mmCIF file of C-alpha atoms in Angstrom:
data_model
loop_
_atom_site.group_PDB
_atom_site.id
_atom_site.type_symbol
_atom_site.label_atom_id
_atom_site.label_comp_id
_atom_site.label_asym_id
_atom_site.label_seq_id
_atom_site.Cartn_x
_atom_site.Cartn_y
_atom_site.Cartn_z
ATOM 1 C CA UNK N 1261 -21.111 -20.407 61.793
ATOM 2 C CA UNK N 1262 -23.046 -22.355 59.231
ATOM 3 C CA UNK N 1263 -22.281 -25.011 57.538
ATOM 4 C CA UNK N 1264 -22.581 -23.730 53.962
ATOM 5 C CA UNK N 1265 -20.243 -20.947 55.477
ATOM 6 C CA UNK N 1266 -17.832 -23.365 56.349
ATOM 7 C CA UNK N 1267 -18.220 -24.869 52.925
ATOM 8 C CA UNK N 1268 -17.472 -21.819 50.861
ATOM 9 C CA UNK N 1269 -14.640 -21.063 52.857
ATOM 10 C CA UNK N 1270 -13.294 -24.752 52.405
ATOM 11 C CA UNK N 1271 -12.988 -23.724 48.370
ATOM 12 C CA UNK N 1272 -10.438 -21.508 47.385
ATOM 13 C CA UNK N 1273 -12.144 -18.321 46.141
ATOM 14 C CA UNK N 1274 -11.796 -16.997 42.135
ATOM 15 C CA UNK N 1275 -8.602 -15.363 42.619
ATOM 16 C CA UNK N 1276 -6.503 -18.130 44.226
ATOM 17 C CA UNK N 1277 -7.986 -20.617 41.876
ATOM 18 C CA UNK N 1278 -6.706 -18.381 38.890
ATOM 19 C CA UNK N 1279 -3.025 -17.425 40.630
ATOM 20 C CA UNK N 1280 -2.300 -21.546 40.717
ATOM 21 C CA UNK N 1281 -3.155 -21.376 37.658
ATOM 22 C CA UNK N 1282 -0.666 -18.672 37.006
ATOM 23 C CA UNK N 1283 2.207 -20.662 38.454
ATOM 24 C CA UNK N 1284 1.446 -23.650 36.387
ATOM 25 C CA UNK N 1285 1.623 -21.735 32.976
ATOM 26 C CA UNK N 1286 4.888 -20.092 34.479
ATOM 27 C CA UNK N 1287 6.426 -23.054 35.257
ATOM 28 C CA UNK N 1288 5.234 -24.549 31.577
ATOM 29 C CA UNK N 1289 5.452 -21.801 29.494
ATOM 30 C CA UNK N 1290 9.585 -20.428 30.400
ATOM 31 C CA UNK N 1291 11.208 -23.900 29.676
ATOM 32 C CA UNK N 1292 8.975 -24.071 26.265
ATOM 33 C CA UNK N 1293 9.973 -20.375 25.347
ATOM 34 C CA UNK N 1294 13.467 -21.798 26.054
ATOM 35 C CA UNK N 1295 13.381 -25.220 24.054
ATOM 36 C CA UNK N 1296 11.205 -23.836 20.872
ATOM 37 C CA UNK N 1297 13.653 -21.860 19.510
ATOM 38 C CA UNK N 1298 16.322 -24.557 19.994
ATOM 39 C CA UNK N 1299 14.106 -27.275 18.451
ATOM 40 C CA UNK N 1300 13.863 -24.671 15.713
ATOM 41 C CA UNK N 1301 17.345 -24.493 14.876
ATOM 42 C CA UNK N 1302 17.577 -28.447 15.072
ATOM 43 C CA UNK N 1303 14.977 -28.904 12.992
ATOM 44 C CA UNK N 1304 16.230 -26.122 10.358
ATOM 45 C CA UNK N 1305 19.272 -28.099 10.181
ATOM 46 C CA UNK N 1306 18.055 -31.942 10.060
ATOM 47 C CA UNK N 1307 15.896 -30.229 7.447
ATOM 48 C CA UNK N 1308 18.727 -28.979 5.293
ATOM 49 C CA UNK N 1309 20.477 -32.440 4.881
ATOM 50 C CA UNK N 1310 17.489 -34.188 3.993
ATOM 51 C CA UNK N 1311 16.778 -31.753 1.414
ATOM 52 C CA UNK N 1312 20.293 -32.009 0.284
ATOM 53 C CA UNK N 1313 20.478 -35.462 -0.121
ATOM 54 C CA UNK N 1314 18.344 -36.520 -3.261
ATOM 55 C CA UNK N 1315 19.763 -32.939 -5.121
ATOM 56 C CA UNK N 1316 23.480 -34.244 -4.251
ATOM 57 C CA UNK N 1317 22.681 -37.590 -5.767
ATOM 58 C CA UNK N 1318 21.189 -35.958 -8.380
ATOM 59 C CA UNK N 1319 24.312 -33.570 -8.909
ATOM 60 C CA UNK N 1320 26.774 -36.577 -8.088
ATOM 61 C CA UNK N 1321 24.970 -38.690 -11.078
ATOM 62 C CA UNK N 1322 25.496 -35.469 -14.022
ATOM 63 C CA UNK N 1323 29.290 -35.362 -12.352
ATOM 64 C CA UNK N 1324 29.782 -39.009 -13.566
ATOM 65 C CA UNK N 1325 27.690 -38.092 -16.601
ATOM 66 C CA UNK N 1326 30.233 -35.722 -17.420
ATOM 67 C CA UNK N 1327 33.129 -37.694 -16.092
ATOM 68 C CA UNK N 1328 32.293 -40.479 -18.409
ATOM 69 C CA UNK N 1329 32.863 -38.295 -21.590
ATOM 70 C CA UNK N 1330 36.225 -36.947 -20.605
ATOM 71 C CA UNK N 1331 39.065 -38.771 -22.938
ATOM 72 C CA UNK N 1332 42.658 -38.021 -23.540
ATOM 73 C CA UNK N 1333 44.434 -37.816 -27.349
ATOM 74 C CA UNK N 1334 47.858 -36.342 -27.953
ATOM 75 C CA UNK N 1335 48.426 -35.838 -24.114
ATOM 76 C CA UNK N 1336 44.932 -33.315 -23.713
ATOM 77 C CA UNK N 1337 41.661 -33.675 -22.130
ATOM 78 C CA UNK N 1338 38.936 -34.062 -24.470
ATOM 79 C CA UNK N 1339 35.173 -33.581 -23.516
ATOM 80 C CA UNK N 1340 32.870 -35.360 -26.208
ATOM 81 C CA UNK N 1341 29.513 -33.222 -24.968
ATOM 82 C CA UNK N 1342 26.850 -33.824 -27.153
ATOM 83 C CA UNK N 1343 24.884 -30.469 -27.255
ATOM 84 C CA UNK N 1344 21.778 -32.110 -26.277
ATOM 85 C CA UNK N 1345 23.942 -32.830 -23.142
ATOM 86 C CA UNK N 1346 24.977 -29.493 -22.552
ATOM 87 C CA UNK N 1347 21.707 -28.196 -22.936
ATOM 88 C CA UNK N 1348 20.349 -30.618 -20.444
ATOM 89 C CA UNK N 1349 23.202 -29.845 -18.253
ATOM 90 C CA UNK N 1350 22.000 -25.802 -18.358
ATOM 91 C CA UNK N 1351 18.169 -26.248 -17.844
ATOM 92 C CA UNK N 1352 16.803 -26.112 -14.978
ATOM 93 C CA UNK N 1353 13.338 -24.339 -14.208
ATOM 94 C CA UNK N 1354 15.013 -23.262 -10.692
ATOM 95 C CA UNK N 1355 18.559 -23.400 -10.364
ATOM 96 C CA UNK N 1356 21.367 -21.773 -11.984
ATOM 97 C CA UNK N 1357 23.609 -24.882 -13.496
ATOM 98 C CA UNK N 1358 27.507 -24.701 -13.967
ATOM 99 C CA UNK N 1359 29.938 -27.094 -14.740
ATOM 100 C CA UNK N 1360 33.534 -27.557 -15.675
ATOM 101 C CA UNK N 1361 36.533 -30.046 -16.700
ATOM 102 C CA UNK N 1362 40.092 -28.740 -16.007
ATOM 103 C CA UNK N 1363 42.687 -30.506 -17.820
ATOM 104 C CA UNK N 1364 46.137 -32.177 -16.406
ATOM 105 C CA UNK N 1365 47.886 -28.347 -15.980
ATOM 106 C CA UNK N 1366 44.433 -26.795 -14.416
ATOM 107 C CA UNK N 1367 43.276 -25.326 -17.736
ATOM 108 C CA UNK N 1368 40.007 -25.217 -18.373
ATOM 109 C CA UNK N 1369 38.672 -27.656 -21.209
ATOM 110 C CA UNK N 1370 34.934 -26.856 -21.270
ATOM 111 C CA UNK N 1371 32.600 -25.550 -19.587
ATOM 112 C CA UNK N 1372 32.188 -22.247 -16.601
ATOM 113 C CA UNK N 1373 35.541 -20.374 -15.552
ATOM 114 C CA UNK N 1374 33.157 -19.061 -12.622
ATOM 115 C CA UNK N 1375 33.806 -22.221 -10.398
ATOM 116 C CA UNK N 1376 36.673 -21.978 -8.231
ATOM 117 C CA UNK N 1377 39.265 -24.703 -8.384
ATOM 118 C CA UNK N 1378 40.179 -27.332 -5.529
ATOM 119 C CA UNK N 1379 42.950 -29.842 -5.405
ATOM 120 C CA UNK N 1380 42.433 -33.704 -4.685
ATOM 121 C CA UNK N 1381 42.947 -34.463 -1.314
ATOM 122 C CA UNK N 1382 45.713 -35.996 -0.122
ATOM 123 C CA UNK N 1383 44.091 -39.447 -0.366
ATOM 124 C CA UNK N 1384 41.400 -39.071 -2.945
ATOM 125 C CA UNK N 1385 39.797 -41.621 -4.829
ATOM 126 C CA UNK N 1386 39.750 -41.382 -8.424
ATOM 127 C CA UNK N 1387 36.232 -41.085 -9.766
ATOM 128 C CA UNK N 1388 34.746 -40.398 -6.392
ATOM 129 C CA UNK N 1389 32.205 -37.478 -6.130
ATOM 130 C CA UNK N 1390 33.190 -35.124 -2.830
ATOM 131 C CA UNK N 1391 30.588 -32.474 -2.130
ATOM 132 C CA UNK N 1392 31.157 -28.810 -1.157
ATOM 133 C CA UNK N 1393 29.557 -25.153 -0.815
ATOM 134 C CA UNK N 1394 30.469 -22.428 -2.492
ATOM 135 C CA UNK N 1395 29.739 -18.945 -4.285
ATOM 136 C CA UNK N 1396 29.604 -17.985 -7.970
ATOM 137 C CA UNK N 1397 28.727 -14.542 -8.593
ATOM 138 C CA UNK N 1398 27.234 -13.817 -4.869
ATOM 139 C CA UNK N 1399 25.101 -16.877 -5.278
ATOM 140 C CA UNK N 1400 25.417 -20.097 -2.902
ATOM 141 C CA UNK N 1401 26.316 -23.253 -4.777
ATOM 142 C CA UNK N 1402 26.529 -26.679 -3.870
ATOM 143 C CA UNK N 1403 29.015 -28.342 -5.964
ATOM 144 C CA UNK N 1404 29.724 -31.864 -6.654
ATOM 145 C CA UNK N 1405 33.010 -32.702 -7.945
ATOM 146 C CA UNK N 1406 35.592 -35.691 -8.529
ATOM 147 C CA UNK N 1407 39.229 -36.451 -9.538
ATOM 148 C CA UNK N 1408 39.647 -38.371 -13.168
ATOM 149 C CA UNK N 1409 42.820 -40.450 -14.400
ATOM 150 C CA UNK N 1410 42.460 -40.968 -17.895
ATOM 151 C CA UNK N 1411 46.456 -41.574 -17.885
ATOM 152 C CA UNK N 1412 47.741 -43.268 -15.287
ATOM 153 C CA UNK N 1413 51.685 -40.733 -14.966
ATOM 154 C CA UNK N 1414 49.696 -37.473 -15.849
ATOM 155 C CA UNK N 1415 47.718 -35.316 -12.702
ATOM 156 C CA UNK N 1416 44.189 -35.562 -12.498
ATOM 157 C CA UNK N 1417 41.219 -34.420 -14.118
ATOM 158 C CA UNK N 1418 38.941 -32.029 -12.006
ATOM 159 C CA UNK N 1419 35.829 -32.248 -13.063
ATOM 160 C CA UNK N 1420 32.894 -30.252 -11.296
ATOM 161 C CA UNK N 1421 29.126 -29.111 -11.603
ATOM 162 C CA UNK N 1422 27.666 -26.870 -9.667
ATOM 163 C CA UNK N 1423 23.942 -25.774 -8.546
ATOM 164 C CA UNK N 1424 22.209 -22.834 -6.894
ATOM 165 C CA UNK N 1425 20.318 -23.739 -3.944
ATOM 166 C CA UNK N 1426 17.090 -22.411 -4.575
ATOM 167 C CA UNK N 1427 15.420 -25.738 -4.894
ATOM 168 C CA UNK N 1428 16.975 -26.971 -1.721
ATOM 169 C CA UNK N 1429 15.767 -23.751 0.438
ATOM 170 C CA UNK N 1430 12.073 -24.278 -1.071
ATOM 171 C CA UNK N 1431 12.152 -27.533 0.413
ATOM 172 C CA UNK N 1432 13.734 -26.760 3.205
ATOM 173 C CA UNK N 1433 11.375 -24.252 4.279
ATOM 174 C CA UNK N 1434 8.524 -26.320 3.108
ATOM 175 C CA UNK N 1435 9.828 -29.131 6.319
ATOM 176 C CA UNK N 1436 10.545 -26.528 8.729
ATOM 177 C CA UNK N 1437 6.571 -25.362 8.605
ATOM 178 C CA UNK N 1438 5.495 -28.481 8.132
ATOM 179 C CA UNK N 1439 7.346 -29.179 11.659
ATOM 180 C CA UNK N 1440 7.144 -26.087 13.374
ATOM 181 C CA UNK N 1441 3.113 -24.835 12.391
ATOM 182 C CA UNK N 1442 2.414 -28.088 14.797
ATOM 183 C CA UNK N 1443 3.940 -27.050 17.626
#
């Protein structure tokens, strides 16, 4: 036999070369088809609280805004809204805006009926804004809310605002495809 026989034999031909190959992209390509759509989810959800964060401190801030005109005379809750507030308080190029005080029985002073009620919590802090989600009218809401006591023997003061989400999906979207187009 010659040598350059010997030689050629010594390499693996086309098809061997291309079946190892085979096996590596296997091996590689399962556990990624496996971990993508995981890293997917994770990233869909790390994405949603960082969009949520500056848009609850926003919300949080017009809570206290609206907290800090809520007075009591004669035993009622008053709300000294200047319209300019209110009108503020309604525009918003992309969200739907509602907001409401309820008074010391859970009657509604001024603002949206359409937001459901909620009690304090056993050990709320007055003037502390909780967060929560929510639905007005088949519409997601996130909804910042907090506990007044304008008169220290009378129940709180709920006072709420609430926000469509469409905002927070468009840039939660827009950081899921900035992640995900990369990998």
């Amino acid at each position: 036999m010659a040598l350059s026989d010997k030689l050629r034999r010594a390499r693996p031909d086309e098809g061997e070369r291309q079946s190892v190959f085979g096996e590596i992209l296997d091996w590689m390509l399962m556990p990624l088809l496996l971990i993508w759509p995981l890293s997917v989810v994770l990233i869909q959800n790390v994405a949603s609280g960082i969009a949520d964060d500056p848009y609850d401190q926003a919300l949080a801030e017009r809570a206290v805004g609206i907290g800090r005109s809520v007075y009591v005379v004669d035993d009622k809750v008053k709300v000294n809204l200047h319209p300019q507030t209110r009108s503020m308080l309604r525009t918003d190029e992309s969200d739907s805006i509602y907001f409401q005080v309820l008074g010391f029985k859970g009657e509604l002073v001024v603002g949206d009926a359409a937001i459901s009620r909620v009690g304090p919590p056993a050990d709320f802090v007055p003037e502390q804004v909780y967060f929560r989600d929510a639905q007005i009218g088949g519409e997601s809401v996130r909804i910042a809310y907090l506990f007044l006591r304008p008169k220290a023997e009378a129940p709180p003061v709920l006072v709420q605002i609430a926000e469509t989400r469409n905002k927070r999906s468009a840039l939660t979207s827009r950081i899921i495809s900035g992640a995900t187009l990369p990998q």
